[in-house]
Amino acid sequence: MNDTHNEAHNEANNDTHSDTDAVSAPHRPWWHWRRLTRGRLRPALAAAVAGAVLGGAGVAWQSGAGPFADDRACWGALGKDDVAALFGGKTDIRASEVEVGSDRIESEGPSGQCRLQSPRGRRITVQIHQLDARQGGSGERWADEFLSARLTPLGGGLLGMASDTRAWLAVPDGCTGRADENDGPLVIDMETGWTVYDDEVETGQRDHLARAVVTLVNGFLADEGCEGVLADPVARMAEPARFQDADAKDLCGIEGLRLPGKRETGMYHRPLVTNGEGPVRTCDSDVVFDRPGLRLMTVEDPRLSVLYKGPALDGGKKIEATGGNDGYGFIRDDFGLFQAACQTGEVTFLVRADDARRSADIRALLPRYVEAEADRIGCGPLRITLPG
């Protein structure tokens, strides 16, 4: 356990309905910045704002002047108490931010960054950005960290998850919406630095991050002129995931799912499976530096499944569906993916390894995994046939 993780533990304090319906269409006043700029900041203005804010915001937070007057941080969404809760009650936290803006042709949606820094070294970075459907999110790194099995779904219809080091939440489509159903969702995410990959998630800090990311999204919605707020998710969140027993025969808790040959069963080889109902069910094992050596994942929410639509159309050999649902996918030495048209929309099933020498594992796991997961979520029967 490193210093960042220790600091997180030292500083942390030890509506069950769907919330996405609470947001309606925006009503922006004539003076709203998005109307005045037609949804974009000119490059020179954006650069000037970024330089000015990052240069002086830390001082402004403590002096009560400048962009953080009235003790507000991160685009005015977080009050002093909100920030203190994230840092174990400490109030001497510096804040800096890059204002939320769009690129010149608005092809990538709004983006911005906020950083909260403790004098004791701990920091939290907040980003708002649109997940890139062309690259499986914002690259595989985002999925590795923010779709990890350590994170617990927020529940209540929210497209988001949280752990003690990561949290993310998509902005509901009902307000700002997506320009196209093939776009990735606009998300606000938070990260506290290095993650120790174990199942001892500190629930108090997880709850603070979950509350904060909802507060940040509510702030964004209010700034956009949207009516309604998303409720506190903590009461409905499940307990964190726990490692599978080392002597378990069925991988990821799926009956009949097994790796070929004899396998190691040490601490880092045990699978960890998402706990709670949510947008994804992830099973990670063999994790090194936040990246799982083997990941099996079901992406149930179509807003997130769209991130894998591009990769499903390119690479490897084509997979055929032989069950009741149409779909498409591919398999190669290090990756197998199948997308099926289910009652709730497109669902993605994938098995990924970080080593092309695990092609036998991919071929052994993918058919049974797709079959079992499709049955679990009511998308079956679904059978796939791998190419020779």
mmCIF file with all atom_site columns, C-alpha atoms in Angstrom, residues 3 36 76-78 99 110 116 134 146 174 196 202 225 233 250 273 277 279 289 304 324 337 359:
data_model
loop_
_atom_site.group_PDB
_atom_site.id
_atom_site.type_symbol
_atom_site.label_atom_id
_atom_site.label_alt_id
_atom_site.label_comp_id
_atom_site.label_asym_id
_atom_site.label_entity_id
_atom_site.label_seq_id
_atom_site.pdbx_PDB_ins_code
_atom_site.Cartn_x
_atom_site.Cartn_y
_atom_site.Cartn_z
_atom_site.occupancy
_atom_site.B_iso_or_equiv
_atom_site.pdbx_formal_charge
_atom_site.auth_seq_id
_atom_site.auth_comp_id
_atom_site.auth_asym_id
_atom_site.auth_atom_id
_atom_site.pdbx_PDB_model_num
ATOM 1  C CA . ASP A 1 3   ? 1.457   6.826   0.366   1.00 0.00 ? 3   ASP A CA 1
ATOM 2  C CA . LEU A 1 36  ? -23.518 33.703  -25.950 1.00 0.00 ? 36  LEU A CA 1
ATOM 3  C CA . GLY A 1 76  ? -19.230 26.131  -8.596  1.00 0.00 ? 76  GLY A CA 1
ATOM 4  C CA . ALA A 1 77  ? -20.671 22.659  -7.943  1.00 0.00 ? 77  ALA A CA 1
ATOM 5  C CA . LEU A 1 78  ? -18.794 21.733  -4.747  1.00 0.00 ? 78  LEU A CA 1
ATOM 6  C CA . GLU A 1 99  ? -13.446 25.969  -17.375 1.00 0.00 ? 99  GLU A CA 1
ATOM 7  C CA . PRO A 1 110 ? -17.877 19.712  -23.500 1.00 0.00 ? 110 PRO A CA 1
ATOM 8  C CA . LEU A 1 116 ? -8.309  19.503  -5.568  1.00 0.00 ? 116 LEU A CA 1
ATOM 9  C CA . ARG A 1 134 ? -14.167 5.491   -31.856 1.00 0.00 ? 134 ARG A CA 1
ATOM 10 C CA . PHE A 1 146 ? -13.483 3.092   -14.370 1.00 0.00 ? 146 PHE A CA 1
ATOM 11 C CA . GLY A 1 174 ? -32.912 13.730  -21.016 1.00 0.00 ? 174 GLY A CA 1
ATOM 12 C CA . VAL A 1 196 ? -4.214  -0.741  -4.767  1.00 0.00 ? 196 VAL A CA 1
ATOM 13 C CA . GLU A 1 202 ? -13.040 1.630   2.074   1.00 0.00 ? 202 GLU A CA 1
ATOM 14 C CA . GLY A 1 225 ? -30.694 25.132  -17.249 1.00 0.00 ? 225 GLY A CA 1
ATOM 15 C CA . PRO A 1 233 ? -27.089 7.201   -4.404  1.00 0.00 ? 233 PRO A CA 1
ATOM 16 C CA . ASP A 1 250 ? -16.114 -22.100 -11.954 1.00 0.00 ? 250 ASP A CA 1
ATOM 17 C CA . VAL A 1 273 ? -16.580 -9.715  -9.949  1.00 0.00 ? 273 VAL A CA 1
ATOM 18 C CA . GLU A 1 277 ? -26.986 -4.379  -10.565 1.00 0.00 ? 277 GLU A CA 1
ATOM 19 C CA . PRO A 1 279 ? -24.455 -0.903  -16.452 1.00 0.00 ? 279 PRO A CA 1
ATOM 20 C CA . PHE A 1 289 ? -0.710  -1.825  -12.207 1.00 0.00 ? 289 PHE A CA 1
ATOM 21 C CA . LEU A 1 304 ? -22.041 2.370   -22.786 1.00 0.00 ? 304 LEU A CA 1
ATOM 22 C CA . GLY A 1 324 ? -32.352 -16.578 -31.008 1.00 0.00 ? 324 GLY A CA 1
ATOM 23 C CA . LEU A 1 337 ? -16.202 -9.726  -28.514 1.00 0.00 ? 337 LEU A CA 1
ATOM 24 C CA . SER A 1 359 ? -5.549  -17.342 -27.538 1.00 0.00 ? 359 SER A CA 1
#
